[in-house]
Amino acid sequence: MAISNRIAATVALCCSAWSLAYVVYSSSPRGHAWYSSLAKRWFDDYKGGVPIITLALPLLIMGSFSAICVVGRPSSAAASAAASYQHYIYAPRCWPLAIPCMLHRRIKRVLSRSNFDMVSFIFVVIPCLIYFVSGIYRHLYGHDLSREKQIKEVSNAGGQMAMIALSFFLVPVARHSVLLDLMGWQQEKAIRIHIWSGRMCILGVSFHGLGHMLRWYVINEKVIYMLLPETGCWRYHNEEYETTKCTSCNCYDLFRNFTGLVAFVSLLVIGFSSLCYIRRARYKTFYTLHLILGPASLLFSILHWNRMVLFICPSMLYYVATTVPVLVRLFRSRTNENGIKIVSATELSNPTSTGFTRMRSCVCLTFEVDDEAARQFSAGKYLKLSVPAISRISHPFTVNKGVGTKGRNQMQIIFRVTGPFTRALADMLLTPRQTNSSKGSTILAPLAVMDGFYGQKNLAEKVCSHDVAVIVAGGVGITPYLSLLSELCSIRQRTAEASLGDIQQIREIQFHWICRDEALMDYVKREFILPAFHAGTGGSTAPTIRFVIHSTSRDTADDAAVRRYSGTECTDDEFCLDDPRTLTLASGGLPYSPSRFAVASTTTMRGNLPIFLTFASMAWAGLAVVWFMYNRYASKSEILSRSYGILAVIPISLIVGAVANIAIEKFDAENSLTSWNIARKHAYIGLGGGNKGGSSDDQYGHEMVTHESSEAGLSLPEMSIGREQPSKLANGDTELQAKVPENNGLDAFSIEHSYGRPSLLSILSCLDAAHSPGVFVCGPTTMVKDVKSTSRLRYSMQLQQCLYVASPHIHEETFEL
């Protein structure tokens, strides 16, 4: 770990511990008194200063340090291996940072392997519940209160719990989040923290609202009259109006209750639309409700209570500082640069089908990239693609670098046509518009913009950290592993020349691809497997790489033999079918370049200056404006003035985002940043939205989930294994099952082709003698569950036989929906 990364990790741990201590301890009587005195000393406001000191300042300090200090690793494998030893080289010189950095590395490893639902329960649910219970204890213990006052204090404790949950719930969903990159968390996994924060917020708001309704019932007030302001109250500044239907309140009380009701209903609708079934079946509705009701719920929460803006501003400012520059760039890419340059579209249809229909078929989209994109790319990455002519919603797609005939400046997206968005995209790519020009007829590509890269880092190193690794993919779920195959072959070539740390540990890698789409299998073999095969046959003999294709498109009776290719036996002609239909498209866009505002996209702190300056300008200026408006204009008896601070942040962020994008483009055009190691071939940044393994669609959810909810290459019924027979995959008792061919260990790289559904027990049999086994899986939900259960079943069975075996580490590909 670089020294700058250590500094950021140390600061992040200290700030996180400070904020977590506040949530756990501040609601107790002693904690409340101590934090109030601290806020009084620093801000001369013992109430408003507390959330600034304990929540806003720590989060923005963490973000600022991460934006300037977190640097990426060198692109070459030798440099990456050398960088891995910096921890030991610099440890004696930076001993004050050694302990927090070692703690950070340990936490990072544990959390990367943990279920993020469990992480959310430990760091979100439990602290919020402690804050809630402590608040009730502080207000009720030792106080002789009436029944109405007791209900009021208990209800307010629920609202305060929701307030705490809102203070950090936007951090996991921010684009190119600097803190997630520091922790090494994938956004599609860390979003579970956002989900659980939202659930705790809805729970707290519900408890708060229902409790006050009970209180009104106790004091003989009608609930409907307490929630809806009277006609006379809607006249602005009519403070002298006396309510007629409410005996114990005034117009301010009614408006406060009304704003709380709107926030409560908005949160309930958002929570209901986020349910798995609704999110997947009506994704467009889910997205639209989030886009409209999300900001509305925050705004009305701020109007409901005068200090709510101080608790919401930390996560809101963090989200604005990381996301607005990207959105501004997306808008400029669409309006000024005509999006990205699409090269071609390839139609992958089964040759045996009669009357080709694009539904359920696959399409390969090829587009150009610049040198910076090629440098930053690694296996397992995905981009967020937006096609304004189809939908304004960004969709995530796994991206792979072209191998073989494809040049270094081209990348590919393979997706299956399953829903409205992918169907419309395929139609636009394969039946595009034609224009007649002086040079003849031209086929135009649709305007598209992208943003990335997203996804896990160093997937090849994760595979090589095990001595035996088994990679199981189903259907289009192979897409995250296509570039991985090429990287592993390159590693084999270099192991004989240099020591690469953990890479020396790996001795066997097995790919098992279960698929029934013959056109997809043929294209992947031609474009990815065979070029990697020919490149990986030389060099070192370790690790051995075995790629097995299990075709489920026909019965084993048709062709029960196993075709095995190794050495120089394999040729393109004998292994592949005819070339698929490819349309060359004309695009007015520019080659794709990664977002400049992605942290760790450079290898020096100087290269992070654009990110740091943009983040710091938005975050700290926004915090100053919020605090100024709170002190100067916010009132305890007036509603609208409470929103001035947060509304002022919007134009500030847009101005700073536009200036940052224009400045970066101008500097790039003048080549003035080349010494910062961030010079680009083109003066632009491409943008869009995210997922892995194919495409996501409007009919599926936006929440981070596993493969079951995506239409992407990792998803549901479009994958190769039939959902109607989930148990047969694990048990291996189906008549379509084919025995997995055994490897004799003589070949460093072999390709095998079998027919029929394989047995997972035989697929995982190579893990028996492994000291550090690893299982990587990507596919439909039933397949993923079967692989995980089968690997654990084998482990438990061997333990019962008193055999020494290592527990396999299961890595499951997830993505955003």
mmCIF file of C-alpha atoms in Angstrom, residues 173 175 269-270 272-275 278-295 319 323 327 330 384-386 391-396 688-690 696-703 816-817:
data_model
loop_
_atom_site.group_PDB
_atom_site.id
_atom_site.type_symbol
_atom_site.label_atom_id
_atom_site.label_comp_id
_atom_site.label_asym_id
_atom_site.label_seq_id
_atom_site.Cartn_x
_atom_site.Cartn_y
_atom_site.Cartn_z
ATOM 1 C CA VAL A 173 -24.750 5.247 -4.189
ATOM 2 C CA ARG A 175 -20.768 7.747 -8.541
ATOM 3 C CA VAL A 269 -43.796 4.737 -1.635
ATOM 4 C CA ILE A 270 -40.049 4.503 -2.249
ATOM 5 C CA PHE A 272 -42.731 -0.219 -1.489
ATOM 6 C CA SER A 273 -41.371 0.307 -5.022
ATOM 7 C CA SER A 274 -37.998 -1.064 -3.894
ATOM 8 C CA LEU A 275 -39.425 -4.487 -3.165
ATOM 9 C CA ILE A 278 -41.803 -4.576 -8.117
ATOM 10 C CA ARG A 279 -38.283 -3.371 -8.785
ATOM 11 C CA ARG A 280 -37.609 -6.123 -11.289
ATOM 12 C CA ALA A 281 -40.982 -6.076 -12.999
ATOM 13 C CA ARG A 282 -41.396 -2.279 -13.110
ATOM 14 C CA TYR A 283 -37.908 -0.856 -13.093
ATOM 15 C CA LYS A 284 -38.868 2.323 -14.918
ATOM 16 C CA THR A 285 -41.510 3.040 -12.306
ATOM 17 C CA PHE A 286 -39.037 2.285 -9.553
ATOM 18 C CA TYR A 287 -36.424 4.605 -11.063
ATOM 19 C CA THR A 288 -38.900 7.436 -11.692
ATOM 20 C CA LEU A 289 -40.247 7.264 -8.144
ATOM 21 C CA HIS A 290 -36.734 7.347 -6.735
ATOM 22 C CA LEU A 291 -35.844 10.289 -8.959
ATOM 23 C CA ILE A 292 -38.894 12.336 -7.904
ATOM 24 C CA LEU A 293 -39.807 11.209 -4.410
ATOM 25 C CA GLY A 294 -36.227 10.814 -3.155
ATOM 26 C CA PRO A 295 -35.375 14.535 -3.286
ATOM 27 C CA TYR A 319 -23.113 12.680 -2.996
ATOM 28 C CA THR A 323 -21.825 12.750 -8.683
ATOM 29 C CA LEU A 327 -23.501 14.168 -14.580
ATOM 30 C CA LEU A 330 -22.553 13.241 -19.262
ATOM 31 C CA LYS A 384 -22.820 2.411 -17.539
ATOM 32 C CA LEU A 385 -24.382 2.927 -20.950
ATOM 33 C CA SER A 386 -27.044 5.494 -21.748
ATOM 34 C CA SER A 391 -34.168 5.791 -22.294
ATOM 35 C CA ARG A 392 -32.531 8.386 -20.107
ATOM 36 C CA ILE A 393 -31.719 5.696 -17.582
ATOM 37 C CA SER A 394 -28.153 4.391 -17.564
ATOM 38 C CA HIS A 395 -27.727 0.627 -17.866
ATOM 39 C CA PRO A 396 -24.712 -1.373 -16.697
ATOM 40 C CA GLY A 688 -23.364 6.837 -18.574
ATOM 41 C CA GLY A 689 -24.893 4.446 -15.727
ATOM 42 C CA GLY A 690 -23.760 0.462 -14.403
ATOM 43 C CA SER A 696 -29.692 -4.464 -17.290
ATOM 44 C CA ASP A 697 -33.105 -3.361 -18.404
ATOM 45 C CA ASP A 698 -35.978 -1.121 -17.541
ATOM 46 C CA GLN A 699 -38.000 -3.995 -16.193
ATOM 47 C CA TYR A 700 -35.477 -4.830 -13.509
ATOM 48 C CA GLY A 701 -34.527 -3.096 -10.324
ATOM 49 C CA HIS A 702 -31.952 -0.476 -9.572
ATOM 50 C CA GLU A 703 -30.969 -1.891 -6.217
ATOM 51 C CA GLU A 816 -26.132 -2.973 -9.898
ATOM 52 C CA LEU A 817 -29.792 -3.138 -10.788
#
